[in-house]
Amino acid sequence: MALPREDEEQLTQRTSISPVLYDNLVHYFKYASCAYVPVCPRPNGRHLVLPFTNPVTDVQGYVARDNEKKELVVALRGSLSLTDFLMDGQLVLVPFISPGIKTTPDDIRVHSGFLTCWNSVAYEVIEIIKHELGSYPDFSITVTGHSLGGALSDLAAVTLKAKFPDAPLNAFSYGAPRTGNQAWAEFINKSFGSCMHRVVHTSDGVPTMIPKELGYRHHGIEYWQHTDPPSAESTTQCSADGEDPTCSASIPTMGINPAHVWYFGIMAATPFCY
C-alpha cells in the first residue's frame, strides 16, 4: 500500500530500524495473532502455559513460556465480537485503578472500556505469572496484542510491572488505539522508555480513531512501517513522546481498513500454533 502523503524523497530520508529489531517486531506480532485463535496448543511454537478468558467482557488471551529466551509472554486478543466493539466505544476517561497497582499519578486517566476489559482478567493473569515466576524466577515478561489487544497490553504492562518489579518487562502493541490522556502517556514513557514498542502499519486508521480532542494521547515509542512491502528499511522509529507529527499521526484516520488487518504481510488471526 502506497501512502499519498509523502513523496519518495521524504521517505528515503527516514532512519530505518535495525534488522534485529524488525525481526523482534514480527516475532511478537505472531504471538498477538495467535490470541485470536480459540485453541492454540503452541503459540508461536512455544509452550502454552494457560489460556484465559472472561465471558462477560469477552476478553481472551493466553500466557506462553519461551524457555530459550527465558520469558513469559502475555498475549491479548483484539476486537472480534459485538461485546468487544461495545467496550471499544466506552470513551470516558477514568482513573487507572487495577489489581496490583498501589500508586500512580493522580492525573492519570485511561479509556473506561479498555480498563474494564483488562480488569476482568487481571487477577487471573497475575496469578498465572506469579506461579510461573515461582518456578522460573529469572524469566522476563513480555506483553503483546493487536488492536484492542494492544490497548489492553498497555494496561497489562503497567499492572505487571507494578506487581513484579524485579522481572524485566517489554511490551509490543500493533494497531492499538490511544489508551489514555497525556499524563498516562508521560507515565508510560517515563516508566518503560525503549521497552515499550507501539507499531503502526502504513495508513492503519485505528491508532488515530480516538481523537486527541477527547483528551487522549499516544505514548511512545512508535515504529511506523510507512510503506509496503514490509522490511526494516520501510520501518522507522518515531519520536519517543508518542505523537510524532511526521509519522502515523500525520494521516487522517481511515478507521478499520485493510492496513489494520495486515501487519508485516501477516493477516491478524493467522494461527502460528505449530
Short mmCIF file of C-alpha atoms in Angstrom, two decimals:
data_model
loop_
_atom_site.label_atom_id
_atom_site.label_comp_id
_atom_site.label_asym_id
_atom_site.label_seq_id
_atom_site.Cartn_x
_atom_site.Cartn_y
_atom_site.Cartn_z
CA MET A 1 0.00 0.00 0.00
CA ALA A 2 1.44 3.35 -1.01
CA LEU A 3 0.91 6.44 1.08
CA PRO A 4 -0.01 9.61 -0.80
CA ARG A 5 1.07 11.94 1.99
CA GLU A 6 4.82 11.75 1.36
CA ASP A 7 6.88 11.63 -1.78
CA GLU A 8 9.68 9.14 -2.36
CA GLU A 9 12.42 11.61 -1.45
CA GLN A 10 10.96 12.26 2.02
CA LEU A 11 10.58 8.53 2.69
CA THR A 12 14.16 7.75 1.81
CA GLN A 13 15.33 10.37 4.30
CA ARG A 14 13.82 8.42 7.20
CA THR A 15 16.05 6.42 9.52
CA SER A 16 15.32 2.71 9.22
CA ILE A 17 15.32 0.35 12.18
CA SER A 18 17.80 -2.49 12.55
CA PRO A 19 17.05 -5.95 11.13
CA VAL A 20 17.25 -7.38 14.66
CA LEU A 21 14.58 -5.00 15.96
CA TYR A 22 12.44 -5.62 12.89
CA ASP A 23 12.61 -9.38 13.48
CA ASN A 24 11.52 -8.84 17.08
CA LEU A 25 8.51 -6.77 15.97
CA VAL A 26 7.46 -9.59 13.64
CA HIS A 27 8.16 -12.25 16.27
CA TYR A 28 5.83 -10.73 18.88
CA PHE A 29 3.14 -9.97 16.31
CA LYS A 30 2.88 -13.72 15.77
CA TYR A 31 2.02 -14.12 19.46
CA ALA A 32 -0.60 -11.36 19.12
CA SER A 33 -2.05 -13.08 16.06
CA CYS A 34 -2.34 -16.38 17.94
CA ALA A 35 -4.53 -14.68 20.57
CA TYR A 36 -7.39 -14.64 18.04
CA VAL A 37 -7.35 -18.45 17.81
CA PRO A 38 -9.77 -20.23 20.21
CA VAL A 39 -7.38 -23.17 20.67
CA CYS A 40 -3.64 -22.68 20.13
CA PRO A 41 -1.58 -25.57 21.57
CA ARG A 42 1.82 -24.00 20.82
CA PRO A 43 1.62 -20.20 20.38
CA ASN A 44 4.42 -19.09 18.06
CA GLY A 45 5.89 -22.57 18.54
CA ARG A 46 6.34 -22.08 22.30
CA HIS A 47 4.87 -23.72 25.37
CA LEU A 48 1.30 -22.75 26.22
CA VAL A 49 1.06 -22.19 29.96
CA LEU A 50 -2.64 -21.33 30.22
CA PRO A 51 -5.33 -19.55 28.21
CA PHE A 52 -7.60 -17.07 29.98
CA THR A 53 -10.96 -15.54 29.16
CA ASN A 54 -13.87 -13.63 30.66
CA PRO A 55 -17.35 -14.46 29.32
CA VAL A 56 -18.82 -11.09 30.32
CA THR A 57 -16.28 -8.79 28.66
CA ASP A 58 -15.26 -11.41 26.05
CA VAL A 59 -11.58 -10.78 26.72
CA GLN A 60 -9.42 -13.65 25.52
CA GLY A 61 -5.72 -14.34 25.72
CA TYR A 62 -3.07 -16.69 26.99
CA VAL A 63 0.29 -16.92 28.73
CA ALA A 64 3.09 -18.73 26.91
CA ARG A 65 6.60 -19.63 28.02
CA ASP A 66 9.72 -19.43 25.87
CA ASN A 67 12.40 -21.47 27.61
CA GLU A 68 15.11 -20.41 25.16
CA LYS A 69 14.53 -16.67 25.56
CA LYS A 70 13.64 -17.17 29.24
CA GLU A 71 10.47 -15.13 29.01
CA LEU A 72 6.79 -15.35 29.77
CA VAL A 73 4.55 -13.90 27.07
CA VAL A 74 1.09 -12.49 27.81
CA ALA A 75 -0.94 -12.10 24.59
CA LEU A 76 -4.35 -10.42 24.41
CA ARG A 77 -6.87 -10.69 21.58
CA GLY A 78 -8.19 -7.77 19.57
CA SER A 79 -11.83 -6.92 18.87
CA LEU A 80 -13.79 -9.81 17.43
CA SER A 81 -17.32 -9.64 18.85
CA LEU A 82 -20.15 -7.20 19.43
CA THR A 83 -19.18 -7.07 23.11
CA ASP A 84 -15.65 -6.03 22.15
CA PHE A 85 -16.91 -3.21 19.96
CA LEU A 86 -19.27 -2.03 22.69
CA MET A 87 -16.32 -1.87 25.08
CA ASP A 88 -14.30 0.00 22.44
CA GLY A 89 -16.99 2.69 22.42
CA GLN A 90 -16.80 3.48 26.14
CA LEU A 91 -14.62 6.54 25.68
CA VAL A 92 -14.94 8.19 29.11
CA LEU A 93 -11.53 8.74 30.71
CA VAL A 94 -11.34 7.34 34.25
CA PRO A 95 -8.63 6.96 36.93
CA PHE A 96 -6.32 3.99 36.41
CA ILE A 97 -7.25 1.56 39.19
CA SER A 98 -6.22 -2.04 38.63
CA PRO A 99 -5.16 -5.11 40.68
CA GLY A 100 -1.54 -4.88 41.78
CA ILE A 101 -1.38 -1.11 41.32
CA LYS A 102 -0.69 0.78 44.54
CA THR A 103 0.03 4.30 43.38
CA THR A 104 0.06 6.17 40.08
CA PRO A 105 0.00 9.92 39.41
CA ASP A 106 -3.39 11.35 40.39
CA ASP A 107 -3.99 12.94 37.00
CA ILE A 108 -3.71 9.70 35.01
CA ARG A 109 -6.87 8.80 33.11
CA VAL A 110 -7.48 5.83 30.81
CA HIS A 111 -10.23 4.58 28.49
CA SER A 112 -13.00 3.17 30.70
CA GLY A 113 -13.91 0.33 28.35
CA PHE A 114 -10.32 -0.85 27.99
CA LEU A 115 -9.83 -0.70 31.76
CA THR A 116 -12.98 -2.75 32.38
CA CYS A 117 -11.76 -5.35 29.91
CA TRP A 118 -8.28 -5.63 31.40
CA ASN A 119 -9.51 -5.71 35.00
CA SER A 120 -11.85 -8.58 34.12
CA VAL A 121 -8.85 -10.88 33.57
CA ALA A 122 -6.13 -9.10 35.57
CA TYR A 123 -6.35 -11.27 38.70
CA GLU A 124 -6.15 -14.44 36.62
CA VAL A 125 -3.16 -13.21 34.62
CA ILE A 126 -1.35 -12.08 37.78
CA GLU A 127 -1.84 -15.49 39.37
CA ILE A 128 -0.54 -17.30 36.28
CA ILE A 129 2.56 -15.08 36.11
CA LYS A 130 3.11 -15.41 39.87
CA HIS A 131 3.04 -19.19 39.60
CA GLU A 132 5.40 -19.25 36.62
CA LEU A 133 7.90 -16.85 38.17
CA GLY A 134 7.89 -19.08 41.24
CA SER A 135 9.27 -21.86 39.04
CA TYR A 136 11.28 -19.62 36.67
CA PRO A 137 12.42 -16.65 38.77
CA ASP A 138 14.95 -15.42 36.20
CA PHE A 139 12.41 -15.12 33.37
CA SER A 140 11.32 -11.79 31.92
CA ILE A 141 7.76 -10.78 31.00
CA THR A 142 6.57 -9.63 27.58
CA VAL A 143 3.04 -8.43 26.82
CA THR A 144 1.63 -8.14 23.31
CA GLY A 145 -1.60 -7.59 21.43
CA HIS A 146 -3.17 -6.28 18.24
CA SER A 147 -5.91 -3.61 18.06
CA LEU A 148 -7.97 -3.78 21.28
CA GLY A 149 -5.43 -6.36 22.46
CA GLY A 150 -2.70 -3.77 22.00
CA ALA A 151 -4.55 -1.28 24.20
CA LEU A 152 -5.07 -3.97 26.85
CA SER A 153 -1.39 -4.90 26.66
CA ASP A 154 -0.52 -1.32 27.71
CA LEU A 155 -2.67 -1.68 30.82
CA ALA A 156 -1.29 -5.16 31.45
CA ALA A 157 2.29 -3.90 31.18
CA VAL A 158 1.79 -1.25 33.85
CA THR A 159 -0.03 -3.67 36.15
CA LEU A 160 2.52 -6.46 35.81
CA LYS A 161 5.48 -4.12 36.18
CA ALA A 162 4.00 -2.85 39.46
CA LYS A 163 3.20 -6.37 40.68
CA PHE A 164 6.51 -7.96 39.64
CA PRO A 165 9.07 -5.14 39.77
CA ASP A 166 12.09 -7.46 39.69
CA ALA A 167 11.13 -9.08 36.38
CA PRO A 168 12.30 -7.22 33.25
CA LEU A 169 9.27 -6.30 31.15
CA ASN A 170 8.81 -5.45 27.48
CA ALA A 171 5.64 -4.57 25.60
CA PHE A 172 4.63 -4.77 21.93
CA SER A 173 1.36 -3.40 20.57
CA TYR A 174 0.15 -3.41 16.97
CA GLY A 175 -2.54 -1.12 15.58
CA ALA A 176 -3.54 -0.03 19.08
CA PRO A 177 -5.82 2.97 19.63
CA ARG A 178 -4.96 5.78 22.01
CA THR A 179 -5.49 4.39 25.51
CA GLY A 180 -5.27 7.32 27.94
CA ASN A 181 -4.59 11.00 28.49
CA GLN A 182 -1.34 12.94 28.34
CA ALA A 183 -0.47 12.11 31.96
CA TRP A 184 -0.89 8.43 31.08
CA ALA A 185 1.34 8.76 28.02
CA GLU A 186 4.02 10.57 30.01
CA PHE A 187 3.82 7.92 32.75
CA ILE A 188 4.27 5.13 30.17
CA ASN A 189 7.19 6.92 28.52
CA LYS A 190 8.94 7.52 31.84
CA SER A 191 8.30 4.02 33.19
CA PHE A 192 9.18 1.97 30.10
CA GLY A 193 11.22 4.06 27.66
CA SER A 194 12.55 1.89 24.84
CA CYS A 195 10.97 -1.25 26.36
CA MET A 196 7.58 -0.09 25.02
CA HIS A 197 7.07 -0.77 21.30
CA ARG A 198 3.96 0.61 19.55
CA VAL A 199 3.77 -0.49 15.91
CA VAL A 200 1.62 1.06 13.17
CA HIS A 201 1.23 -0.28 9.63
CA THR A 202 1.06 2.42 6.92
CA SER A 203 -2.42 4.02 6.95
CA ASP A 204 -3.97 1.88 9.71
CA GLY A 205 -6.80 4.07 10.95
CA VAL A 206 -7.37 2.51 14.37
CA PRO A 207 -4.39 4.17 16.14
CA THR A 208 -5.88 7.58 15.32
CA MET A 209 -9.57 6.63 15.58
CA ILE A 210 -9.91 8.01 19.13
CA PRO A 211 -9.08 11.71 18.61
CA LYS A 212 -6.77 13.85 20.71
CA GLU A 213 -9.65 16.34 21.03
CA LEU A 214 -11.25 13.98 23.56
CA GLY A 215 -8.21 14.29 25.82
CA TYR A 216 -6.36 11.21 24.56
CA ARG A 217 -2.68 10.97 23.65
CA HIS A 218 -0.41 8.22 22.36
CA HIS A 219 2.65 7.10 24.26
CA GLY A 220 5.90 6.20 22.52
CA ILE A 221 7.83 4.64 21.00
CA GLU A 222 6.02 4.34 17.68
CA TYR A 223 7.54 2.16 14.97
CA TRP A 224 5.86 3.12 11.71
CA GLN A 225 6.07 0.80 8.76
CA HIS A 226 5.36 3.63 6.35
CA THR A 227 5.38 1.78 3.01
CA ASP A 228 4.92 -1.74 1.71
CA PRO A 229 6.42 -4.24 1.25
CA PRO A 230 7.32 -4.62 4.92
CA SER A 231 11.00 -4.55 5.85
CA ALA A 232 13.42 -2.99 8.28
CA GLU A 233 14.16 -0.36 5.61
CA SER A 234 10.49 0.66 5.34
CA THR A 235 10.03 0.89 9.12
CA THR A 236 11.12 3.95 11.07
CA GLN A 237 11.43 4.76 14.77
CA CYS A 238 9.41 7.88 15.54
CA SER A 239 9.93 10.40 18.33
CA ALA A 240 9.79 8.98 21.85
CA ASP A 241 6.91 11.15 23.08
CA GLY A 242 4.36 9.20 21.02
CA GLU A 243 2.69 11.87 18.86
CA ASP A 244 5.27 12.40 16.14
CA PRO A 245 3.56 14.66 13.55
CA THR A 246 5.66 13.12 10.76
CA CYS A 247 4.58 9.53 11.48
CA SER A 248 1.18 7.83 11.52
CA ALA A 249 -0.46 10.79 13.29
CA SER A 250 0.04 12.76 10.08
CA ILE A 251 -2.55 10.64 8.24
CA PRO A 252 -6.29 11.34 8.78
CA THR A 253 -7.93 8.29 10.33
CA MET A 254 -9.43 5.79 7.93
CA GLY A 255 -10.96 3.63 10.65
CA ILE A 256 -10.76 -0.13 10.39
CA ASN A 257 -9.18 -0.62 6.99
CA PRO A 258 -7.04 -3.29 5.27
CA ALA A 259 -3.87 -1.78 6.75
CA HIS A 260 -5.24 -2.54 10.21
CA VAL A 261 -5.76 -6.21 9.46
CA TRP A 262 -2.35 -6.89 7.88
CA TYR A 263 0.98 -6.43 9.67
CA PHE A 264 4.32 -7.50 8.17
CA GLY A 265 2.44 -9.30 5.41
CA ILE A 266 0.62 -11.39 8.02
CA MET A 267 -3.13 -11.27 8.46
CA ALA A 268 -4.12 -10.85 12.11
CA ALA A 269 -5.62 -14.10 13.43
CA THR A 270 -3.20 -16.24 11.41
CA PRO A 271 -2.64 -19.28 13.66
CA PHE A 272 1.06 -19.73 14.41
CA CYS A 273 0.17 -22.67 16.64
CA TYR A 274 2.55 -25.33 15.43
#
